[in-house]
Every structure is written in structure tokens, then in C-alpha cells.
PDB file of C-alpha atoms in Angstrom:
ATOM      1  CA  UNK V  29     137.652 166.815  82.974  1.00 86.00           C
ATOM      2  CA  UNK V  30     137.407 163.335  81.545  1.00 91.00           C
ATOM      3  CA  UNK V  31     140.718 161.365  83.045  1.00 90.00           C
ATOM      4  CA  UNK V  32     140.573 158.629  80.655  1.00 91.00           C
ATOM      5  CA  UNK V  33     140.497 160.779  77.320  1.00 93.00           C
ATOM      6  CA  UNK V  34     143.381 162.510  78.932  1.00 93.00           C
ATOM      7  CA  UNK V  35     145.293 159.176  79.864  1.00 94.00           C
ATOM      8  CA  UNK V  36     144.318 157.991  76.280  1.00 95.00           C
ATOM      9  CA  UNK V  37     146.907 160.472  74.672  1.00 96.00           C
ATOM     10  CA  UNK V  38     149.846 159.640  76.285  1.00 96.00           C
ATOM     11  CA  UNK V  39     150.584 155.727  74.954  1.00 94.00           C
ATOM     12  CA  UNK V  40     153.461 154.600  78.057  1.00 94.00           C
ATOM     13  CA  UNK V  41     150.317 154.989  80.619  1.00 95.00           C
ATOM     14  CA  UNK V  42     148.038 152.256  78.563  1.00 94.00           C
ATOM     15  CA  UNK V  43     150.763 149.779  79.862  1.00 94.00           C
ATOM     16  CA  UNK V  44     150.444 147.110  82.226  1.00 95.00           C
ATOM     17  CA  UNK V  45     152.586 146.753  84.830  1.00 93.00           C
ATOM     18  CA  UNK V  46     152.068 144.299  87.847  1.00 93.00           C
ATOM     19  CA  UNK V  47     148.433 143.513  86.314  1.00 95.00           C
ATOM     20  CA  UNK V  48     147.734 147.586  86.277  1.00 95.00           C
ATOM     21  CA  UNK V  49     148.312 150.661  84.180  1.00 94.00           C
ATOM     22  CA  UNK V  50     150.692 153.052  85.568  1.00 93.00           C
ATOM     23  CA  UNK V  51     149.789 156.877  87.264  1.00 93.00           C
ATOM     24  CA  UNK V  52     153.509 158.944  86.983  1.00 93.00           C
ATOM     25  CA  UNK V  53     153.791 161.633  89.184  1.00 86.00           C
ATOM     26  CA  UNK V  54     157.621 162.427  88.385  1.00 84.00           C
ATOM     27  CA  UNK V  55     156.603 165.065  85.654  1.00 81.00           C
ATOM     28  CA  UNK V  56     158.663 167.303  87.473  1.00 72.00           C
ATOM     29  CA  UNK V  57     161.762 165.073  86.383  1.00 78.00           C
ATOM     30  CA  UNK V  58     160.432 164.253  83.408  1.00 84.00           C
ATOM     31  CA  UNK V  59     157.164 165.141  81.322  1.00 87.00           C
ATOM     32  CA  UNK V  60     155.577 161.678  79.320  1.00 94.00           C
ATOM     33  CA  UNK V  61     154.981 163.046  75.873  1.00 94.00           C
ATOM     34  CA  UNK V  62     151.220 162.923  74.665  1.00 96.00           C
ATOM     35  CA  UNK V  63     150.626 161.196  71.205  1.00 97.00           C
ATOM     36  CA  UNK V  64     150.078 164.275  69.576  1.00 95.00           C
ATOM     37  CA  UNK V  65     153.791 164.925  70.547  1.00 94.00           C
ATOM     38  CA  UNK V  66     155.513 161.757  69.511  1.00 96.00           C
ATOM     39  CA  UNK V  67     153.529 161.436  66.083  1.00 96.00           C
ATOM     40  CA  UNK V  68     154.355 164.990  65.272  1.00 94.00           C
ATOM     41  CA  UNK V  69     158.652 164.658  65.900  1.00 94.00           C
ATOM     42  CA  UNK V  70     158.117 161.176  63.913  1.00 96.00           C
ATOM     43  CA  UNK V  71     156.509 163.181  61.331  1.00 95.00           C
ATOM     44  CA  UNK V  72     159.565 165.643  61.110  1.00 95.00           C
ATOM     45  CA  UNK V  73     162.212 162.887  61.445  1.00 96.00           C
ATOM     46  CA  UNK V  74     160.584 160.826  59.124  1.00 96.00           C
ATOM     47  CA  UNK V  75     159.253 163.444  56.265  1.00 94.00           C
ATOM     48  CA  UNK V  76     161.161 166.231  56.397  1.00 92.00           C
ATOM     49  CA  UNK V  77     164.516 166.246  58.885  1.00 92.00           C
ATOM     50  CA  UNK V  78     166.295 169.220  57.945  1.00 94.00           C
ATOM     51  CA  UNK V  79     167.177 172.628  59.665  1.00 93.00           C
ATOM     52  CA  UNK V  80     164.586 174.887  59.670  1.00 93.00           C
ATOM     53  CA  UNK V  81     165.433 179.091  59.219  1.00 91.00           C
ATOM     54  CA  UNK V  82     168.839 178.179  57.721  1.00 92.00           C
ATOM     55  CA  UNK V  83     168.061 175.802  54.433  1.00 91.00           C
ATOM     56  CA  UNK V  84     166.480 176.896  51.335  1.00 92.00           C
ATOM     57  CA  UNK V  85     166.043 173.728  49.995  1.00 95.00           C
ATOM     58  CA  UNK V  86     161.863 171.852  50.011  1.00 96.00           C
ATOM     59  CA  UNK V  87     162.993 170.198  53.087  1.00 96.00           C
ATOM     60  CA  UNK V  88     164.586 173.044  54.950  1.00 96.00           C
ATOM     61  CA  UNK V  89     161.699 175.005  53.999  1.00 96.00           C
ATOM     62  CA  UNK V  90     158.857 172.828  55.114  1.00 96.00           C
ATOM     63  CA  UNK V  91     160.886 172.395  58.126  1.00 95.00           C
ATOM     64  CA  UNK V  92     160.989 176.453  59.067  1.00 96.00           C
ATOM     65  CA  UNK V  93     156.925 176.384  57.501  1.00 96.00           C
ATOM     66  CA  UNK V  94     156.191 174.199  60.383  1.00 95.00           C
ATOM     67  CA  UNK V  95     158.220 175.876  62.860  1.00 95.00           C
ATOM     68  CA  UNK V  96     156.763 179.152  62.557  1.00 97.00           C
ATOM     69  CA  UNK V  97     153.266 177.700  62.240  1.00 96.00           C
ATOM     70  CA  UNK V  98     153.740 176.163  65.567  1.00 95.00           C
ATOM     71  CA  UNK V  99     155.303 179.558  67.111  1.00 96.00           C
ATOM     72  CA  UNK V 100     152.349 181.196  65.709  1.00 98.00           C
ATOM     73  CA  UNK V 101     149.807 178.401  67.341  1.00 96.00           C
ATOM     74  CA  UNK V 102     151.504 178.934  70.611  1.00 94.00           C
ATOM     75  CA  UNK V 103     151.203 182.953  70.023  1.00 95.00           C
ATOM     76  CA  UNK V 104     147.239 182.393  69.894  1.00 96.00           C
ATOM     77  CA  UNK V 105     147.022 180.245  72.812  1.00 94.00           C
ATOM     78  CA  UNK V 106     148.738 182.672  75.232  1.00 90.00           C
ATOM     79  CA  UNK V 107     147.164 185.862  73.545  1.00 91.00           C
ATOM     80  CA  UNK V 108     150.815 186.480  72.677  1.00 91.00           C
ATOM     81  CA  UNK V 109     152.832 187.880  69.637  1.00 94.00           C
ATOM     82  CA  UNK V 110     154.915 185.358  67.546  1.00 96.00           C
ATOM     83  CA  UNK V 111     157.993 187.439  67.728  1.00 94.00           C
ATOM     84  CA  UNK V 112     157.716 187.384  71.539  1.00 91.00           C
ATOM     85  CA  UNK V 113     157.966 183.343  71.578  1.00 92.00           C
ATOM     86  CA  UNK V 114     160.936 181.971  72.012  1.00 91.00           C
ATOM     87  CA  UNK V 115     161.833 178.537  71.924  1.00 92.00           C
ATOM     88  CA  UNK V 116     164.276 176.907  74.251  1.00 91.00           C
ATOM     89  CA  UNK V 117     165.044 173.141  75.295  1.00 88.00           C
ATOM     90  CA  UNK V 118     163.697 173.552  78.524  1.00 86.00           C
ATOM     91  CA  UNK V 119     162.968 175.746  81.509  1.00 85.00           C
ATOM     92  CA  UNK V 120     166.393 175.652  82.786  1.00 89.00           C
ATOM     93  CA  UNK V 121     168.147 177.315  79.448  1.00 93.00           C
ATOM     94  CA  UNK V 122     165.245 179.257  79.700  1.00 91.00           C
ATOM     95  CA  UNK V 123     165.651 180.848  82.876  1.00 92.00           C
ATOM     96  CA  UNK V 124     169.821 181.108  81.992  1.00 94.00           C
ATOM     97  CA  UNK V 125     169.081 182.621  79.411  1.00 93.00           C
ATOM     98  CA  UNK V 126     167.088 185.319  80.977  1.00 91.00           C
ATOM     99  CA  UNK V 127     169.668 185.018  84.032  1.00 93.00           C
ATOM    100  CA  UNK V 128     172.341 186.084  81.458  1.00 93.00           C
ATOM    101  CA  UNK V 129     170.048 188.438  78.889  1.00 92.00           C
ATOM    102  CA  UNK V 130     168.701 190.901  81.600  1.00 91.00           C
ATOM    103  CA  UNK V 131     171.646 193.781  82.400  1.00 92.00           C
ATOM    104  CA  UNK V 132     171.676 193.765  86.219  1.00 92.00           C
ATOM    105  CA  UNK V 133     173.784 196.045  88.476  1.00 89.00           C
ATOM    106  CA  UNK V 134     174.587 196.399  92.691  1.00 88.00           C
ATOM    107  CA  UNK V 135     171.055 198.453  93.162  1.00 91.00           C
ATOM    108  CA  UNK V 136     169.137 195.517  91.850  1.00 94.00           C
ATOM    109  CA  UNK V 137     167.166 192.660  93.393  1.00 94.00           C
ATOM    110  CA  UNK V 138     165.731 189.243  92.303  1.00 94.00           C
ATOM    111  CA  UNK V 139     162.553 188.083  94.070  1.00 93.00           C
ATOM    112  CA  UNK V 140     161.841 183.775  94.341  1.00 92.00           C
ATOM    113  CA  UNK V 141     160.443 181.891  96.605  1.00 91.00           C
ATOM    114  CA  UNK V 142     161.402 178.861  99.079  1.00 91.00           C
ATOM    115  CA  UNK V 143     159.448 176.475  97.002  1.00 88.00           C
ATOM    116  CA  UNK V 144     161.652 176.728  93.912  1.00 90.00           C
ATOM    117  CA  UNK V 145     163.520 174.135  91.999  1.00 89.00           C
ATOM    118  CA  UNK V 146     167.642 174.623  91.610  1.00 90.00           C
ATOM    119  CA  UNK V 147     167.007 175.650  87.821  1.00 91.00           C
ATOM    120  CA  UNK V 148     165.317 179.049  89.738  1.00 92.00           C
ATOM    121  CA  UNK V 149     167.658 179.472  92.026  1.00 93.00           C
ATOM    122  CA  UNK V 150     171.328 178.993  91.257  1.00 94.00           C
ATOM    123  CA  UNK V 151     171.026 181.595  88.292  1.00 94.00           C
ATOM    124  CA  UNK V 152     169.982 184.045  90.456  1.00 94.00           C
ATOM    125  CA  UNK V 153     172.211 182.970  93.118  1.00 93.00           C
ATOM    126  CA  UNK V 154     175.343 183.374  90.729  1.00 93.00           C
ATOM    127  CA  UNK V 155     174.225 187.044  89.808  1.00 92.00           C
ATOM    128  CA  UNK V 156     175.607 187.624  94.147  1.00 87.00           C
ATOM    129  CA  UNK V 157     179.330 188.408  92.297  1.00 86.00           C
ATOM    130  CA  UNK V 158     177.248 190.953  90.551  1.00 88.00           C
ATOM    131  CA  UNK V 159     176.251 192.689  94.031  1.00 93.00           C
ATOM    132  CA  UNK V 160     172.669 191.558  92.894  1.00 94.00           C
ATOM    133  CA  UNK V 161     170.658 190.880  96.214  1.00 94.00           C
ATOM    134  CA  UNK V 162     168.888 187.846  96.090  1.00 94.00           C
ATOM    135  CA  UNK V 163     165.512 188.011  98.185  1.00 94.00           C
ATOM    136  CA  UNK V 164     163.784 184.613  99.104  1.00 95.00           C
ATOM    137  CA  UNK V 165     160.135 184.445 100.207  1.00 93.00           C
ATOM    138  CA  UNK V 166     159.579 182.400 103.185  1.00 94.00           C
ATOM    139  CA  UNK V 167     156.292 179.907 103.082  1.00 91.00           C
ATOM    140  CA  UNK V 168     153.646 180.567 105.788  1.00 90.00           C
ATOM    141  CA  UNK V 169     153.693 177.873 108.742  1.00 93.00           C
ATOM    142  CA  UNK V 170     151.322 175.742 107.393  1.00 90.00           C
ATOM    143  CA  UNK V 171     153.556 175.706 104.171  1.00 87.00           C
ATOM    144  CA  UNK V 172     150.964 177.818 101.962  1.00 85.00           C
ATOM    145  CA  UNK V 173     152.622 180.918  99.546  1.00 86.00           C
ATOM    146  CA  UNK V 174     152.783 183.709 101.539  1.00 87.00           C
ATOM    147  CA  UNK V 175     151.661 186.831  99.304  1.00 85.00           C
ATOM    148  CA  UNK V 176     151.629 189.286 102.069  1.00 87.00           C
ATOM    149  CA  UNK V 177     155.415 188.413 102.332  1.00 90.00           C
ATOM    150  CA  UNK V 178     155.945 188.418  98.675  1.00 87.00           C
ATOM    151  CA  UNK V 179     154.406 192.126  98.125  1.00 85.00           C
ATOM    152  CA  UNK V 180     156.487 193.064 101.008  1.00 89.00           C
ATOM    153  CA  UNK V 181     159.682 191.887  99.282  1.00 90.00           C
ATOM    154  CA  UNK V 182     158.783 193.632  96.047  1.00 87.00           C
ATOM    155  CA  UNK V 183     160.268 197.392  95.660  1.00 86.00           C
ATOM    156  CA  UNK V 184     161.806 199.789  93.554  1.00 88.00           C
ATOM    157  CA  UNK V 185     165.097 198.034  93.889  1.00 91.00           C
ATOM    158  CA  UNK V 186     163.574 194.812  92.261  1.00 89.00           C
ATOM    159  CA  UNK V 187     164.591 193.773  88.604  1.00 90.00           C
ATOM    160  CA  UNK V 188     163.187 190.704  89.019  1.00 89.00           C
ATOM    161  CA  UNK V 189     160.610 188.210  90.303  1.00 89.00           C
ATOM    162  CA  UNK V 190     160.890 184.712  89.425  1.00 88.00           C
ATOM    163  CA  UNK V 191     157.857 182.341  91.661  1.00 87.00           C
ATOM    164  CA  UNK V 192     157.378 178.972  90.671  1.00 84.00           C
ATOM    165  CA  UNK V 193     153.241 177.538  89.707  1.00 81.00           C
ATOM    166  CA  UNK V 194     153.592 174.435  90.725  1.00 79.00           C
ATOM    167  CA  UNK V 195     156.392 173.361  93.179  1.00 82.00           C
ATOM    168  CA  UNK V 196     158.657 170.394  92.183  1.00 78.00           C
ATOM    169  CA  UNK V 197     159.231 169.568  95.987  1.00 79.00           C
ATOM    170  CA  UNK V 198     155.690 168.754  97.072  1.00 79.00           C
ATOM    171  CA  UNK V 199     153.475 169.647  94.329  1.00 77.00           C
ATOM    172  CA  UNK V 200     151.955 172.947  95.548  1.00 78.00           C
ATOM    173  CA  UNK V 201     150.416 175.191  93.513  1.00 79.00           C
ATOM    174  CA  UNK V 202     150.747 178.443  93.357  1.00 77.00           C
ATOM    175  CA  UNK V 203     147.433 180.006  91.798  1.00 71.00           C
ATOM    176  CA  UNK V 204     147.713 183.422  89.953  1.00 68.00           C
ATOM    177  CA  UNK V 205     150.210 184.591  92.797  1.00 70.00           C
ATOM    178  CA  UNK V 206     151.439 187.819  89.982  1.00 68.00           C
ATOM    179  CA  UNK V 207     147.877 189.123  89.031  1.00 71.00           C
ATOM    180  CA  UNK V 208     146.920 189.175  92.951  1.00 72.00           C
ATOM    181  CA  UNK V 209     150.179 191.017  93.582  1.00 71.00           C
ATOM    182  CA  UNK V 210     149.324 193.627  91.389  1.00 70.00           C
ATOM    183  CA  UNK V 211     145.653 194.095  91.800  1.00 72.00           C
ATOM    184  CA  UNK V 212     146.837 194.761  95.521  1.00 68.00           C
ATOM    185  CA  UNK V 213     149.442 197.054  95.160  1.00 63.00           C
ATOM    186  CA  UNK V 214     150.463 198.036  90.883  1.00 57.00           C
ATOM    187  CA  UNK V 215     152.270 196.328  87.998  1.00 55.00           C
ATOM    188  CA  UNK V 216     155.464 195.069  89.065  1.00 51.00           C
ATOM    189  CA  UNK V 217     157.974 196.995  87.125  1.00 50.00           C
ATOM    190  CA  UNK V 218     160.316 194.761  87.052  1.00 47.00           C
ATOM    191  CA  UNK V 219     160.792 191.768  84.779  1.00 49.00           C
ATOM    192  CA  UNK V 220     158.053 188.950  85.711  1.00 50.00           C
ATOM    193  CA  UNK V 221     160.095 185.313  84.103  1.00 53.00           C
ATOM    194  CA  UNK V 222     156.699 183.326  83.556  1.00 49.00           C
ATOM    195  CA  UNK V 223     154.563 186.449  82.348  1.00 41.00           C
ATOM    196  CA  UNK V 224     154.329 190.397  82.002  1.00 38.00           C
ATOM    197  CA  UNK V 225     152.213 193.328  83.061  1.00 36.00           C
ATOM    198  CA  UNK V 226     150.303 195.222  80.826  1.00 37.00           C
ATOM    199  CA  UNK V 227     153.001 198.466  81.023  1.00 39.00           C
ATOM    200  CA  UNK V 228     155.940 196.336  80.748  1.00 37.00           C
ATOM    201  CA  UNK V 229     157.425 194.228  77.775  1.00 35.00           C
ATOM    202  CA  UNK V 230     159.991 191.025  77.762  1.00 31.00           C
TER     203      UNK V 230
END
């Protein structure tokens, strides 16, 4: 991985500040937006700022042309479908959305983990007037995930499991915690919020 390519695309960290350039580690505040970002939103508020899927005027139109071109882009990347991306303004409406979307009932439970940020746990907590059971996965004692734990809170009763990748609390990451899970035991069958199973859809 060359570091210095990488640092190249994202302009704020070629300042100087107190004789050197900055390293951010707050991206789980806030993300710095790479080049390829900025020039691309100047592009649209410069060229062609209207509402895309609503206007059937040039501008509307090459506004929805380049929306669906990047839904499609981000399709290929994941090995997804374009109908099955959805864009929101961040994770938080994403996960509220899902919090609100999925129809849960008293026999249900939600599986997270003790590493998660409030945007993955209040929604889930606010689904207790429901009768929903919330289930929390405790860390090991030297802080590491603890999959044996996680399988062992997984059952029929669970609608879904929500696990963070990379904690916003101290950084840890949480390496393909979902495909482990189900190469040890079988596809979750309830709703996974950051993937899905082969035998399952959105």
C-alpha cells in the first residue's frame, strides 16, 4: 500500500501545520473527502445542479444519468444489484431506516455488540416498547470480539444482527466476524445490516 499516493488524494492532509502535515484519526466523527470526491460534487454544483429522478429537463436528466451511473459503479464493486443500492446520508439514517423498515414483533431479537457506536444502538434499543429483546455481545477480557459468544447469542428468535467492522471507541476491527459465524454453524436467517447470506435477501 503506498501511504503517500493515498495521502495525495485527500488535499486538507498536504497542509502544514506547526511545520508538519497533519495524520486525522477522527474519521469516525468525520470522514476527509478524497479529491476524487470534492471535484466530482463541484462538478454537479457547478455543471449541472438540478434534481435528479424528478426533472425532465437536460439538467435534471444529466443529473439522474449520473446518479444511476454511480449506483450502478457501486453495484459492481460489491458484486451487488443496482436496485439493491440504496443511498442514504449516512450510516445513522441508514440503520433508522432499517430500524423502522424491518416489521418486528415480541418473539424477536436484535443481536450487537459492546463495541458499537450510539447510531447502532439506540434504534435497536427503542424497538424494547416493541417487546423486541435486545441481546448485547460482551468483548472477551482482553477486549478482542468474542465469536463464540456471538454464535451463542444467535437463534431462531433473532431478526437481526447488527456488529460493527471497525469500532468508533478504540479502533478495533472486527475482521469477517458474519462469514466465520456461518461457516461454523449456517446462514443467519435473520437480517444481517452490513451484508446478506446467500439464502436470504435485503
Amino acid at each position: 500500500m503506498n501511504t503517500e499516493k493515498i495521502r495525495k488524494d485527500f488535499p486538507v492532509l498536504s497542509r502544514v501545520m506547526n511545520k508538519k502535515t497533519p495524520v486525522y484519526l477522527d474519521s469516525a466523527c468525520m470522514s476527509l473527502k478524497p479529491k476524487q470526491v470534492l471535484e466530482t460534487m463541484n462538478a454537479y454544483y457547478t455543471d449541472y445542479s438540478a434534481c435528479a429522478g424528478r426533472s425532465n429537463h437536460k439538467l435534471g436528466v444529466e443529473a439522474t444519468e449520473n446518479y444511476e451511473k454511480a449506483r450502478k459503479e457501486i453495484a459492481k464493486f460489491i458484486s451487488a444489484k443496482p436496485e439493491e443500492i440504496i443511498f442514504t446520508k449516512n450510516t445513522t439514517e441508514g440503520i433508522n431506516l432499517v430500524s423502522h423498515a424491518v416489521e418486528f414483533n415480541g418473539k424477536d431479537t436484535v443481536v450487537t455488540s459492546d463495541r458499537e457506536h450510539n447510531s447502532n444502538l439506540i434504534p435497536w434499543q427503542m424497538l424494547d416498547k416493541k417487546g423486541v429483546k435486545h441481546r448485547v455481545v460482551k468483548s472477551n477480557p482482553d477486549e478482542t470480539f468474542n465469536l463464540d459468544a456471538l454464535q451463542e447469542s444467535v437463534g431462531n428468535s433473532t431478526k437481526l444482527v447488527s456488529v460493527v467492522h471497525v469500532s468508533n471507541i478504540d479502533g478495533y476491527e472486527i475482521r469477517g466476524w458474519s462469514a466465520e459465524l456461518c461457516r461454523r454453524d449456517r446462514p443467519c436467517s435473520g437480517l444481517q445490516v452490513f451484508g446478506k447470506n446467500r439464502n436470504e435477501q435485503y
